[in-house]
Amino acid sequence: MADQPKHGSHGGHCVHQGNGGSFSTNVVFYPGRDGASSPFGSCTAKTLFTVVGWATNGDEQYDYGAVKLNCNVGNTTGWFGFFWQTASLVGLPVQVSGYAGDKPFGTQWSGSGDVQVSEVRKTRYMIDSFNGQSGGPVFETDRVGSFCGGPCANTIHAYGLSNARNSGTRITQVVFNNLIAWRNAP
Amino acid sequence: MPLKARLILVVAVALASCNHESFSDLDQPVAADAAAGSASEAPMTRSGIRGRVQAQDGSPVSGALIQAECAAEPCQPIPEIGIFSNTDGVFFWPLREGGYRFTARKDDLTSCPLTAVVGPSKDDPITLTLSAYTTAGCPR
């Protein structure tokens, strides 16, 4: 999920193995990729971020991270907003978008539905997803609000569960603050 | 701790101190210079599946996409990361203990589904062999 010209938010397991493992290597972005076509080229990573709860503990509740890019491609593609609220997100209509591994390689897909479970650090939804969609946004397509207008994410998609709700890491106030700090990092 | 990480930590803590929500130690940021890289060997304490993707002649296949599905109740949440085999055809996918069905594919080739159990100890690696299989041609 691109959220600034040089920044993307992600599931922690996209940038780090978690539970004492190591950071990912050879991270390359292909914004707007469509099969063999990369209309905006590619971009390497400058800095990878996650938190102790994921990197050291491998705790699903803390499975989030970010990548600082080596380019300003977001100025061309645009980017997502993101927001937090303490109130429940149940019933909020959202989309989940990403590069599903069960579809033709390198193609982006999305599904829509409502947030069904709103936990302190997670949201859960019956929206189809597949391996490869981690780090994608769970977002309102056209939010109207003072903090975030247009496409606005409230969750970073992370986990699939057969015959049950898929889930992601909710953008809480603390998560939001970390994402802002990482976005503003040099 | 690198200066950059220290600065980020200070900023994050300062922001959190202004808020009602407490800043958990588990939300402390960690960062890495992407250019520096780091060892990709999976930690021994982490449960998951190790495997190798090969062609029919046994040669390693790099860049194959691995897929995992639940194969036994209770199903566990699966991190929906795209896992690819490395230059040696090898992959590791951190997964919770449980039963899964794995496949690999690259271009027009795919493997038959292989069911394996991820256990608490270091399990034997699985081997996924790519071919022009159809589902009907795979052993049940």
PDB file of N, CA and C in Angstrom, chain A residues 15-16 27 33 36 67 75 77 90 95 97 99 120 134 146 153 166 171 180:
ATOM      1  N   VAL A  15       8.258  -7.689   5.360  1.00  0.00           N
ATOM      2  CA  VAL A  15       9.580  -7.076   5.460  1.00  0.00           C
ATOM      3  C   VAL A  15      10.505  -7.809   6.425  1.00  0.00           C
ATOM      4  N   HIS A  16       9.926  -8.694   7.241  1.00  0.00           N
ATOM      5  CA  HIS A  16      10.731  -9.381   8.257  1.00  0.00           C
ATOM      6  C   HIS A  16      10.099 -10.734   8.544  1.00  0.00           C
ATOM      7  N   VAL A  27      14.294  -6.360  -1.906  1.00  0.00           N
ATOM      8  CA  VAL A  27      12.930  -5.853  -1.997  1.00  0.00           C
ATOM      9  C   VAL A  27      12.813  -4.899  -3.190  1.00  0.00           C
ATOM     10  N   ARG A  33       1.727  -2.933 -11.362  1.00  0.00           N
ATOM     11  CA  ARG A  33       2.100  -4.034 -12.259  1.00  0.00           C
ATOM     12  C   ARG A  33       0.856  -4.745 -12.769  1.00  0.00           C
ATOM     13  N   ALA A  36       2.971  -8.913 -17.252  1.00  0.00           N
ATOM     14  CA  ALA A  36       4.363  -8.643 -17.612  1.00  0.00           C
ATOM     15  C   ALA A  36       4.639  -7.151 -17.740  1.00  0.00           C
ATOM     16  N   VAL A  67       8.112   0.182   4.155  1.00  0.00           N
ATOM     17  CA  VAL A  67       9.302   0.261   3.318  1.00  0.00           C
ATOM     18  C   VAL A  67       9.473   1.694   2.834  1.00  0.00           C
ATOM     19  N   ASN A  75       4.530  10.220  -6.545  1.00  0.00           N
ATOM     20  CA  ASN A  75       4.111  11.483  -7.161  1.00  0.00           C
ATOM     21  C   ASN A  75       3.413  11.247  -8.494  1.00  0.00           C
ATOM     22  N   THR A  77       1.922   7.930  -9.272  1.00  0.00           N
ATOM     23  CA  THR A  77       0.822   6.976  -9.094  1.00  0.00           C
ATOM     24  C   THR A  77      -0.256   7.485  -8.139  1.00  0.00           C
ATOM     25  N   VAL A  90     -16.954  -2.274  12.779  1.00  0.00           N
ATOM     26  CA  VAL A  90     -17.908  -3.265  12.279  1.00  0.00           C
ATOM     27  C   VAL A  90     -18.948  -2.597  11.378  1.00  0.00           C
ATOM     28  N   GLN A  95     -12.721  -2.525   0.829  1.00  0.00           N
ATOM     29  CA  GLN A  95     -12.159  -3.377  -0.211  1.00  0.00           C
ATOM     30  C   GLN A  95     -10.802  -3.895   0.262  1.00  0.00           C
ATOM     31  N   SER A  97      -7.334  -5.269  -1.591  1.00  0.00           N
ATOM     32  CA  SER A  97      -6.725  -5.299  -2.915  1.00  0.00           C
ATOM     33  C   SER A  97      -5.303  -5.832  -2.833  1.00  0.00           C
ATOM     34  N   TYR A  99      -2.109  -8.644  -4.971  1.00  0.00           N
ATOM     35  CA  TYR A  99      -1.659  -9.525  -6.050  1.00  0.00           C
ATOM     36  C   TYR A  99      -1.821 -10.983  -5.626  1.00  0.00           C
ATOM     37  N   VAL A 120      -9.118  -4.822  19.088  1.00  0.00           N
ATOM     38  CA  VAL A 120      -8.238  -3.699  19.414  1.00  0.00           C
ATOM     39  C   VAL A 120      -7.156  -3.535  18.363  1.00  0.00           C
ATOM     40  N   SER A 134      -0.780 -10.094   1.115  1.00  0.00           N
ATOM     41  CA  SER A 134      -0.340  -9.466   2.368  1.00  0.00           C
ATOM     42  C   SER A 134       0.256  -8.097   2.097  1.00  0.00           C
ATOM     43  N   SER A 146     -12.788  14.356   7.964  1.00  0.00           N
ATOM     44  CA  SER A 146     -11.860  15.473   8.118  1.00  0.00           C
ATOM     45  C   SER A 146     -10.412  15.014   8.143  1.00  0.00           C
ATOM     46  N   ALA A 153      -7.227   3.706   4.108  1.00  0.00           N
ATOM     47  CA  ALA A 153      -7.047   2.387   4.715  1.00  0.00           C
ATOM     48  C   ALA A 153      -7.188   2.462   6.224  1.00  0.00           C
ATOM     49  N   ASN A 166     -10.935 -13.738   6.930  1.00  0.00           N
ATOM     50  CA  ASN A 166      -9.561 -13.293   6.751  1.00  0.00           C
ATOM     51  C   ASN A 166      -9.339 -12.073   7.651  1.00  0.00           C
ATOM     52  N   ILE A 171      -4.997  -0.388  11.927  1.00  0.00           N
ATOM     53  CA  ILE A 171      -4.213   0.826  12.126  1.00  0.00           C
ATOM     54  C   ILE A 171      -4.778   1.542  13.353  1.00  0.00           C
ATOM     55  N   ILE A 180       3.566   7.190  10.394  1.00  0.00           N
ATOM     56  CA  ILE A 180       3.920   8.583  10.096  1.00  0.00           C
ATOM     57  C   ILE A 180       5.411   8.815  10.324  1.00  0.00           C
TER      58      ILE A 180
END
